[in-house]
Amino acid sequence: MKNGIFGIINIGSSAIRMQISEFKNSKERVLESIVTPVALGLDTFEKGYISLEKVKVTAQILSKYAQKLDEYKIWGNYKAICTSAVRDAQNKYFFINYITTKTQLDIEVIDETHEMYVKYLGVKNDIKSFDKFAQEGLLLAYLSSGSLSINIKIGEVDIFNSVFNAGALRQFLLFKDLSNTIKYKAYEEQLGKILNTIKQNCNSIDSIKHMIGCGSSINLLVKVIKPKSNKISYKSLIALYQDIKSSEPQAISKNYNLSLNDANVITPIVYTFSALLKLLNLDGFLFSNATFPQQLINYYSKSFKEKSINKKILNQILAYSKKYNNDLKHAKKVLHFANRLYAELKSIHSMTLKEKTILDAACILHDVGYYIGVNNHHRHSYYIAKSINMPGIDKEIIDYVAASVLFHRNKAKIESEDELLSAPIEKILSLKKIISLLKIADALDASHMQIIEDINIEVNENEIKITAVALKIPFLEELTFKNKSTDFLETFGIAPKLYIKLKYE
């Protein structure tokens, strides 16, 4: 947002926060920042649901926040976001309905992957050397009350992403009945399992050179350690851990001037960050001071922008497909042909950039199902594509990609799938456009031998002439093109014809 006022409400595990900012020429000025403690996470993480008493308290708090929207006249310019305390509650639908009825606020429960993406963008914009660190190998650790999110990057590619139910408060509640003299061993055991998961699923862990931490835990860590810069050393963490790991919360509270609530969670916080540093063999980590409400307000006001997002999604999809021994020579050839078709036929297909992103991803993933089995590989490809869960890649895009790879074979028809029978006509048409181009591009390398090097495209009134420059006669490509080009005619009303030109004639 270049100009205007935007508000964010973050319904978190330990507090409800509101920030209202004014933007002028893309510069932000915080007008108001409010924090109201309410321990929703204490209910969810311990009992599995939010008590009616706290639901009512939350409604009272949010009614006052709603008055701020009136005061600033921004009812059309705000976001109210819930994280793990509401997301994981068994009665979250009751909670949302009650709050909406009492306050008229539109409440959105942000999923784990999207939450991780917002935090990633916040850290990226807060740490000056972020891109350099990412090129050299970077682990991002987001530790909040409810969860521990780990994002490992090398260059522009995420090589590991996961959200663990191991937030500081959740860890404390899980082991709260244990004696303080041995409780730290339970923390160590739980995190040991997480570290093993990371090592088993991230072959490049030894090449990671940097770590950045963020989340609600950072402010508490900074308050106790008092670092002179935005770097916390492994040495200081270990020294603190040895001092507090067996101590009673009351003693920690007195010695470090902390509230009892903070004293309860400081031990799992310290151990989590120190164990991650030990895993990476690093002497410390940088931290971001940006709060989650600040990250949210910059994201939803569009102050955060990621350059070349479509290229980054494609790189991520390519990396993902390698896990399934994908035939990348074929996939990249299909992608090349699809790009040529997309560029030369814009006047016919009128596809959006989002649809182009879906087409690109489908080109890469359409055959990954061979990893599971040759028969019905398109269905296997569908399930593999459907399982993608990556920060920054919209769920709707994944759904479209999965559907596109499912229908890239002639035996699969959109009309035969129950879940699409009631889909809006715009979605069906969008899918048909993507599938039509995908089928032709796939047909042009049907043999997987890259016999056709390139194509030239001419558009006439009643025909699209595709001239393929081939190393030899592409028998299989010609036959497959004939079978798969009918979708294009049905979708766009014009027939594509294939002509072969031998390269060495």
Coordinates of C-alpha atoms in Angstrom, one line a residue:
M1 CA 0.0 0.0 0.0
K2 CA 1.4 3.4 -1.0
N3 CA -1.1 5.6 0.9
G4 CA -3.7 4.9 3.6
I5 CA -4.2 3.4 7.0
F6 CA -4.1 -0.4 7.7
G7 CA -4.8 -2.4 10.8
I8 CA -3.8 -5.9 11.9
I9 CA -5.2 -7.9 14.8
N10 CA -3.2 -11.0 15.8
I11 CA -5.0 -13.5 18.1
G12 CA -2.0 -15.4 19.4
S13 CA -1.2 -18.0 22.1
S14 CA -0.4 -15.6 24.9
A15 CA -1.8 -12.3 23.9
I16 CA -4.0 -10.4 21.4
R17 CA -2.2 -7.7 19.6
M18 CA -3.3 -4.8 17.4
Q19 CA -1.3 -2.5 15.3
I20 CA -2.5 0.3 13.1
S21 CA -0.1 1.9 10.7
E22 CA -0.4 4.8 8.2
F23 CA 1.4 4.5 4.9
K24 CA 2.5 7.5 2.9
N25 CA 4.4 6.9 -0.3
S26 CA 5.2 3.4 0.9
K27 CA 6.7 4.7 4.2
E28 CA 5.1 3.4 7.4
R29 CA 4.2 5.3 10.5
V30 CA 2.8 3.2 13.5
L31 CA -0.2 5.1 14.8
E32 CA -1.1 2.7 17.6
S33 CA 0.1 -0.6 19.0
I34 CA -1.9 -2.5 21.7
V35 CA -1.1 -5.8 23.5
T36 CA -3.7 -7.5 25.8
P37 CA -2.5 -10.7 27.5
V38 CA -4.9 -13.7 27.3
A39 CA -3.6 -17.2 27.5
L40 CA -5.5 -19.0 24.8
G41 CA -2.6 -21.3 24.2
L42 CA -2.7 -22.5 27.8
D43 CA -6.1 -23.9 27.1
T44 CA -5.5 -25.3 23.6
F45 CA -2.1 -26.9 24.3
E46 CA -3.2 -28.4 27.7
K47 CA -6.9 -29.2 27.2
G48 CA -7.3 -29.3 23.5
Y49 CA -10.0 -26.6 23.4
I50 CA -10.5 -22.9 24.4
S51 CA -12.7 -22.6 27.5
L52 CA -16.0 -20.7 27.2
E53 CA -14.7 -18.2 29.8
K54 CA -11.7 -17.3 27.6
V55 CA -13.8 -17.2 24.5
K56 CA -16.0 -14.5 26.2
V57 CA -12.9 -12.6 27.4
T58 CA -11.5 -12.7 23.9
A59 CA -14.8 -11.3 22.5
Q60 CA -14.6 -8.4 25.1
I61 CA -11.1 -7.6 24.1
L62 CA -11.8 -7.7 20.4
S63 CA -14.9 -5.6 20.8
K64 CA -12.6 -2.8 22.0
Y65 CA -10.3 -3.4 19.1
A66 CA -13.2 -3.2 16.8
Q67 CA -13.9 0.3 18.2
K68 CA -10.5 1.2 16.9
L69 CA -11.5 0.2 13.4
D70 CA -14.4 2.6 13.8
E71 CA -12.2 5.3 15.2
Y72 CA -9.7 5.1 12.2
K73 CA -12.5 4.3 9.7
I74 CA -10.7 1.2 8.4
W75 CA -13.3 -1.6 8.5
G76 CA -12.4 -2.3 4.9
N77 CA -8.7 -2.1 5.5
Y78 CA -7.8 -4.6 8.2
K79 CA -7.0 -8.3 8.8
A80 CA -7.7 -10.3 11.9
I81 CA -5.5 -13.4 12.1
C82 CA -5.5 -16.4 14.4
T83 CA -2.5 -18.7 14.8
S84 CA -1.8 -22.1 16.5
A85 CA -3.9 -21.4 19.7
V86 CA -7.1 -21.2 17.7
R87 CA -5.9 -23.3 14.7
D88 CA -5.3 -26.3 16.9
A89 CA -8.4 -25.9 19.2
Q90 CA -11.0 -28.5 18.8
N91 CA -13.7 -25.9 19.2
K92 CA -12.2 -23.4 16.8
Y93 CA -15.3 -23.1 14.6
F94 CA -17.4 -22.2 17.7
F95 CA -14.7 -19.7 18.7
I96 CA -14.7 -18.0 15.3
N97 CA -18.5 -17.9 15.1
Y98 CA -18.9 -16.5 18.6
I99 CA -16.3 -13.8 18.0
T100 CA -17.7 -12.9 14.7
T101 CA -21.3 -12.7 16.1
K102 CA -20.2 -10.5 19.1
T103 CA -17.8 -8.2 17.3
Q104 CA -18.6 -8.3 13.5
L105 CA -14.9 -8.9 12.9
D106 CA -13.9 -11.2 10.0
I107 CA -11.6 -13.7 11.6
E108 CA -9.1 -15.7 9.5
V109 CA -7.2 -18.8 10.7
I110 CA -3.8 -18.7 9.0
D111 CA -2.4 -22.1 8.1
E112 CA 1.1 -23.2 9.2
T113 CA 2.7 -22.9 5.8
H114 CA 1.3 -19.4 5.1
E115 CA 2.3 -18.3 8.6
M116 CA 5.8 -19.5 7.9
Y117 CA 5.9 -17.6 4.6
V118 CA 4.8 -14.3 6.2
K119 CA 7.6 -14.7 8.8
Y120 CA 10.1 -15.6 6.2
L121 CA 9.3 -12.4 4.3
G122 CA 9.5 -10.4 7.5
V123 CA 12.9 -11.7 8.4
K124 CA 14.1 -11.3 4.8
N125 CA 13.2 -7.6 4.9
D126 CA 14.7 -7.1 8.4
I127 CA 18.1 -8.8 7.9
K128 CA 20.3 -6.8 5.4
S129 CA 22.5 -9.7 4.3
F130 CA 19.7 -12.3 4.0
D131 CA 20.2 -13.1 0.3
K132 CA 23.9 -13.6 0.9
F133 CA 23.2 -15.9 3.8
A134 CA 20.7 -17.9 1.8
Q135 CA 23.2 -18.4 -1.0
E136 CA 25.7 -19.8 1.5
G137 CA 23.0 -22.0 3.3
L138 CA 20.6 -20.7 5.9
L139 CA 18.4 -22.2 8.6
L140 CA 15.5 -20.0 9.7
A141 CA 14.1 -21.0 13.1
Y142 CA 10.8 -19.5 14.2
L143 CA 10.0 -20.3 17.8
S144 CA 6.7 -19.2 19.2
S145 CA 4.5 -20.3 22.1
G146 CA 2.8 -23.0 20.0
S147 CA 5.2 -24.1 17.4
L148 CA 8.8 -24.4 16.1
S149 CA 9.0 -23.8 12.4
I150 CA 12.2 -24.7 10.5
N151 CA 13.0 -23.4 7.0
I152 CA 16.3 -24.4 5.4
K153 CA 17.4 -22.6 2.2
I154 CA 20.2 -22.9 -0.2
G155 CA 20.0 -20.1 -2.7
E156 CA 16.4 -19.6 -3.8
V157 CA 15.4 -23.2 -3.0
D158 CA 13.9 -24.5 0.3
I159 CA 15.5 -27.8 0.9
F160 CA 13.5 -28.4 4.1
N161 CA 10.3 -27.0 5.6
S162 CA 8.4 -28.2 8.6
V163 CA 6.3 -27.0 11.5
F164 CA 6.7 -28.9 14.7
N165 CA 4.3 -28.8 17.7
A166 CA 7.2 -27.8 19.9
G167 CA 6.6 -24.2 20.8
A168 CA 8.0 -23.0 24.2
L169 CA 4.7 -23.0 26.0
R170 CA 3.6 -26.2 24.5
Q171 CA 6.8 -27.9 25.6
F172 CA 6.4 -26.6 29.1
L173 CA 2.8 -27.8 29.4
L174 CA 3.7 -31.2 27.9
F175 CA 6.2 -31.9 30.7
K176 CA 4.9 -29.7 33.5
D177 CA 4.3 -32.6 35.9
L178 CA 7.9 -33.6 35.8
S179 CA 10.3 -32.6 38.5
N180 CA 12.4 -29.5 37.6
T181 CA 15.6 -31.6 38.3
I182 CA 14.9 -33.8 35.3
K183 CA 12.4 -31.8 33.2
Y184 CA 15.3 -30.5 31.0
K185 CA 16.0 -34.1 30.0
A186 CA 12.5 -34.4 28.5
Y187 CA 13.1 -31.2 26.6
E188 CA 16.3 -32.6 25.2
E189 CA 14.7 -35.9 24.2
Q190 CA 11.8 -34.2 22.4
L191 CA 14.1 -31.8 20.5
G192 CA 16.5 -34.7 19.7
K193 CA 13.6 -36.4 17.8
I194 CA 13.1 -33.2 15.8
L195 CA 16.8 -32.8 15.1
N196 CA 16.9 -36.4 13.8
T197 CA 13.9 -35.7 11.5
I198 CA 15.8 -32.7 10.1
K199 CA 19.0 -34.7 9.6
Q200 CA 17.2 -37.6 7.9
N201 CA 15.3 -35.3 5.5
C202 CA 18.0 -32.8 4.7
N203 CA 21.1 -34.2 3.2
S204 CA 22.7 -30.8 2.9
I205 CA 22.5 -30.0 6.6
D206 CA 26.3 -30.0 7.0
S207 CA 26.6 -27.2 4.3
I208 CA 24.4 -24.7 6.2
K209 CA 26.6 -21.7 7.2
H210 CA 24.1 -19.4 8.9
M211 CA 21.1 -19.4 11.2
I212 CA 18.5 -16.7 11.9
G213 CA 16.0 -16.8 14.7
C214 CA 12.7 -15.0 15.2
G215 CA 9.4 -15.4 17.0
S216 CA 7.9 -14.4 20.3
S217 CA 10.7 -16.3 22.1
I218 CA 13.4 -13.9 20.9
N219 CA 12.3 -10.9 23.0
L220 CA 12.6 -13.0 26.1
L221 CA 15.9 -14.4 25.1
V222 CA 17.3 -10.9 24.4
K223 CA 15.9 -9.7 27.8
V224 CA 17.9 -12.4 29.7
I225 CA 21.1 -12.6 27.7
K226 CA 21.3 -8.9 26.8
P227 CA 23.5 -9.3 23.6
K228 CA 25.4 -6.2 22.4
S229 CA 24.3 -6.7 18.8
N230 CA 21.6 -8.7 17.0
K231 CA 23.7 -11.9 17.4
I232 CA 23.3 -14.4 20.2
S233 CA 26.3 -16.6 20.8
Y234 CA 26.3 -20.4 21.4
K235 CA 28.6 -19.8 24.4
S236 CA 26.1 -17.5 26.1
L237 CA 23.2 -19.9 25.5
I238 CA 25.1 -22.8 26.9
A239 CA 26.1 -20.8 30.0
L240 CA 22.5 -19.8 30.6
Y241 CA 21.2 -23.3 30.0
Q242 CA 23.6 -24.8 32.5
D243 CA 22.5 -22.2 35.1
I244 CA 18.7 -22.6 34.7
K245 CA 18.1 -26.1 33.4
S246 CA 17.5 -27.7 36.8
S247 CA 16.2 -24.6 38.6
E248 CA 12.7 -24.0 40.0
P249 CA 10.7 -21.4 38.0
Q250 CA 10.5 -19.2 41.1
A251 CA 14.3 -19.1 41.3
I252 CA 14.7 -18.3 37.6
S253 CA 12.0 -15.5 38.0
K254 CA 13.9 -13.9 40.9
N255 CA 17.4 -14.3 39.5
Y256 CA 16.6 -12.9 36.0
N257 CA 13.7 -10.5 36.9
L258 CA 11.2 -12.4 34.9
S259 CA 7.5 -13.1 35.3
L260 CA 6.6 -16.6 36.4
N261 CA 5.1 -17.3 33.0
D262 CA 8.4 -16.3 31.3
A263 CA 10.4 -18.3 33.8
N264 CA 8.3 -21.4 32.9
V265 CA 9.3 -21.2 29.2
I266 CA 12.8 -19.9 29.2
T267 CA 14.5 -23.3 29.5
P268 CA 13.0 -24.9 26.4
I269 CA 13.7 -21.6 24.5
V270 CA 17.3 -21.6 25.4
Y271 CA 17.8 -25.3 24.7
T272 CA 16.0 -25.2 21.3
F273 CA 18.3 -22.5 19.9
S274 CA 21.5 -23.9 21.4
A275 CA 20.7 -27.4 20.1
L276 CA 20.0 -26.0 16.6
L277 CA 23.4 -24.2 16.7
K278 CA 25.1 -27.4 17.8
L279 CA 23.5 -29.3 14.9
L280 CA 24.9 -26.8 12.5
N281 CA 28.2 -26.4 14.3
L282 CA 27.8 -22.6 14.5
D283 CA 29.0 -20.2 17.1
G284 CA 25.9 -18.1 17.2
F285 CA 22.8 -16.9 15.3
L286 CA 21.4 -13.6 14.2
F287 CA 17.9 -12.6 15.3
S288 CA 15.1 -10.5 13.9
N289 CA 13.3 -8.1 16.2
A290 CA 10.3 -7.8 13.9
T291 CA 7.1 -8.8 15.7
F292 CA 4.6 -11.0 14.0
P293 CA 1.9 -8.2 14.0
Q294 CA 4.5 -6.0 12.2
Q295 CA 5.3 -8.8 9.7
L296 CA 1.5 -9.3 9.1
I297 CA 0.8 -5.6 8.6
N298 CA 3.6 -5.3 6.1
Y299 CA 2.5 -8.5 4.3
Y300 CA -1.2 -7.7 4.0
S301 CA -0.6 -4.0 3.2
K302 CA 1.7 -5.3 0.4
S303 CA 4.7 -3.5 1.7
F304 CA 6.5 -6.8 1.5
K305 CA 7.1 -7.8 -2.1
E306 CA 9.1 -10.8 -3.4
K307 CA 10.8 -10.3 -6.7
S308 CA 10.5 -13.0 -9.4
I309 CA 8.0 -15.0 -7.4
N310 CA 7.0 -17.2 -10.4
K311 CA 10.6 -18.1 -11.1
K312 CA 11.1 -19.0 -7.4
I313 CA 8.1 -21.2 -7.4
L314 CA 9.4 -23.0 -10.5
N315 CA 12.8 -23.5 -8.9
Q316 CA 11.1 -24.9 -5.8
I317 CA 8.9 -27.3 -7.9
L318 CA 12.0 -28.4 -9.8
A319 CA 13.8 -29.2 -6.5
Y320 CA 10.8 -31.0 -5.2
S321 CA 10.4 -33.2 -8.3
K322 CA 14.0 -34.4 -7.9
K323 CA 12.9 -36.4 -4.8
Y324 CA 10.9 -38.6 -7.2
N325 CA 13.7 -39.3 -9.7
N326 CA 11.8 -37.2 -12.2
D327 CA 13.0 -37.3 -15.9
L328 CA 14.1 -33.6 -15.8
K329 CA 15.3 -33.7 -19.5
H330 CA 11.8 -34.5 -20.6
A331 CA 10.2 -32.1 -18.0
K332 CA 12.4 -29.2 -19.1
K333 CA 11.7 -29.9 -22.8
V334 CA 8.0 -30.0 -22.2
L335 CA 8.4 -26.7 -20.2
H336 CA 10.3 -25.2 -23.1
F337 CA 7.5 -26.1 -25.6
A338 CA 4.8 -24.9 -23.3
N339 CA 6.6 -21.5 -22.9
R340 CA 6.8 -21.2 -26.7
L341 CA 3.1 -22.0 -27.1
Y342 CA 2.2 -19.6 -24.3
A343 CA 4.2 -16.8 -25.8
E344 CA 3.1 -17.2 -29.4
L345 CA -0.6 -17.9 -28.8
K346 CA -1.4 -15.1 -26.3
S347 CA -4.0 -13.6 -28.6
I348 CA -5.8 -16.9 -28.6
H349 CA -5.6 -18.2 -25.0
S350 CA -5.7 -14.9 -23.0
M351 CA -4.2 -16.7 -20.0
T352 CA -3.1 -14.9 -16.8
L353 CA 0.4 -14.9 -15.3
K354 CA -1.0 -17.1 -12.5
E355 CA -2.2 -19.6 -15.1
K356 CA 1.2 -19.5 -16.6
T357 CA 2.8 -20.4 -13.2
I358 CA 0.4 -23.4 -12.9
L359 CA 1.3 -24.5 -16.5
D360 CA 5.0 -24.3 -15.7
A361 CA 4.6 -26.3 -12.5
A362 CA 2.4 -28.9 -14.3
C363 CA 5.1 -29.3 -17.0
I364 CA 7.6 -30.2 -14.4
L365 CA 5.4 -32.5 -12.3
H366 CA 3.2 -34.3 -14.9
D367 CA 5.3 -37.5 -14.9
V368 CA 6.6 -37.7 -11.3
G369 CA 4.1 -40.4 -10.7
Y370 CA 6.3 -42.9 -12.5
Y371 CA 8.2 -43.0 -9.3
I372 CA 5.3 -45.0 -7.8
G373 CA 4.3 -47.0 -10.8
V374 CA 3.9 -46.9 -14.6
N375 CA 0.3 -47.9 -14.7
N376 CA -2.0 -44.8 -14.0
H377 CA 1.1 -42.7 -13.4
H378 CA -1.1 -39.6 -14.0
R379 CA -3.0 -40.4 -10.8
H380 CA 0.2 -40.9 -8.9
S381 CA 1.5 -37.6 -10.2
Y382 CA -1.8 -36.0 -9.0
Y383 CA -1.3 -37.3 -5.4
I384 CA 2.4 -36.2 -5.3
A385 CA 1.5 -32.7 -6.6
K386 CA -1.4 -32.5 -4.2
S387 CA 0.9 -33.2 -1.3
I388 CA 3.1 -30.1 -1.9
N389 CA 3.1 -27.9 1.1
M390 CA 5.7 -25.1 0.6
P391 CA 5.8 -21.6 2.1
G392 CA 5.0 -19.0 -0.6
I393 CA 3.1 -21.4 -2.9
D394 CA -0.7 -20.7 -2.7
K395 CA -2.9 -23.7 -1.9
E396 CA -5.1 -22.9 -4.9
I397 CA -2.2 -23.0 -7.2
I398 CA -1.3 -26.5 -5.9
D399 CA -4.9 -27.6 -6.5
Y400 CA -4.8 -26.4 -10.1
V401 CA -1.3 -28.0 -10.7
A402 CA -2.5 -31.3 -9.3
A403 CA -5.7 -31.3 -11.5
S404 CA -3.6 -30.4 -14.6
V405 CA -1.2 -33.3 -14.2
L406 CA -4.1 -35.6 -13.5
F407 CA -5.8 -34.7 -16.8
H408 CA -2.7 -34.6 -19.0
R409 CA -3.5 -38.1 -20.2
N410 CA -6.3 -38.6 -22.6
K411 CA -7.9 -41.4 -20.5
A412 CA -8.6 -38.8 -17.7
K413 CA -11.5 -36.5 -18.3
I414 CA -12.5 -33.4 -16.3
E415 CA -16.1 -34.3 -16.6
S416 CA -15.5 -37.7 -14.9
E417 CA -14.2 -36.2 -11.7
D418 CA -16.9 -35.7 -9.0
E419 CA -15.1 -33.0 -7.2
L420 CA -15.1 -30.8 -10.4
L421 CA -18.7 -31.4 -11.4
S422 CA -19.9 -28.4 -9.3
A423 CA -16.8 -26.2 -10.0
P424 CA -17.4 -22.7 -11.4
I425 CA -17.3 -22.6 -15.2
E426 CA -14.3 -20.1 -14.9
K427 CA -12.3 -22.7 -13.1
I428 CA -13.1 -25.4 -15.6
L429 CA -12.2 -23.1 -18.5
S430 CA -9.0 -22.1 -16.8
L431 CA -8.1 -25.8 -16.3
K432 CA -8.9 -26.7 -19.9
K433 CA -6.6 -23.9 -21.2
I434 CA -3.7 -25.1 -19.1
I435 CA -4.3 -28.8 -19.9
S436 CA -4.6 -28.1 -23.7
L437 CA -1.2 -26.5 -23.8
L438 CA 0.3 -29.1 -21.5
K439 CA -0.9 -31.9 -23.7
I440 CA 0.5 -30.5 -26.8
A441 CA 3.9 -29.7 -25.1
D442 CA 4.0 -33.2 -23.7
A443 CA 3.2 -34.7 -27.1
L444 CA 6.1 -33.0 -28.7
D445 CA 8.5 -35.1 -26.5
A446 CA 6.3 -38.2 -26.3
S447 CA 9.3 -40.5 -26.7
H448 CA 11.2 -38.7 -23.9
M449 CA 14.2 -38.6 -26.3
Q450 CA 14.2 -34.9 -27.2
I451 CA 14.0 -35.8 -31.0
I452 CA 12.2 -32.5 -31.6
E453 CA 14.7 -29.7 -30.8
D454 CA 12.4 -26.7 -31.2
I455 CA 9.2 -25.4 -32.7
N456 CA 8.0 -22.5 -34.8
I457 CA 4.4 -21.3 -34.6
E458 CA 2.3 -19.5 -37.1
V459 CA -1.3 -18.5 -36.4
N460 CA -3.7 -18.4 -39.4
E461 CA -7.4 -17.8 -39.4
N462 CA -8.4 -21.4 -39.3
E463 CA -5.2 -23.2 -38.2
I464 CA -2.3 -23.0 -35.9
K465 CA 0.8 -24.3 -37.8
I466 CA 3.4 -25.8 -35.6
T467 CA 6.6 -26.6 -37.4
A468 CA 8.9 -29.0 -35.4
V469 CA 12.6 -29.0 -36.1
A470 CA 13.6 -32.7 -35.5
L471 CA 16.7 -34.7 -35.5
K472 CA 14.9 -37.6 -37.2
I473 CA 11.3 -38.5 -38.0
P474 CA 9.4 -38.3 -34.6
F475 CA 6.9 -41.1 -35.2
L476 CA 5.7 -41.3 -31.6
E477 CA 5.4 -37.5 -31.3
E478 CA 3.3 -37.2 -34.5
L479 CA 0.9 -40.0 -33.3
T480 CA 0.6 -38.5 -29.8
F481 CA 0.1 -35.0 -31.1
K482 CA -2.8 -36.2 -33.2
N483 CA -4.4 -37.8 -30.2
K484 CA -3.8 -34.9 -27.7
S485 CA -4.5 -31.9 -29.9
T486 CA -8.3 -32.4 -29.8
D487 CA -8.5 -30.7 -26.4
F488 CA -7.0 -27.6 -27.9
L489 CA -9.6 -27.5 -30.7
E490 CA -12.4 -28.0 -28.2
T491 CA -11.1 -25.3 -25.9
F492 CA -10.0 -22.6 -28.3
G493 CA -12.1 -23.5 -31.4
I494 CA -9.0 -23.6 -33.7
A495 CA -7.1 -26.7 -34.8
P496 CA -3.3 -27.0 -34.3
K497 CA -1.4 -28.9 -37.0
L498 CA 2.0 -30.4 -36.7
Y499 CA 4.6 -30.2 -39.6
I500 CA 8.0 -31.9 -39.4
K501 CA 11.2 -30.3 -40.7
L502 CA 14.3 -32.5 -40.4
K503 CA 17.2 -30.5 -39.1
Y504 CA 19.8 -32.0 -41.5
E505 CA 17.7 -32.1 -44.7

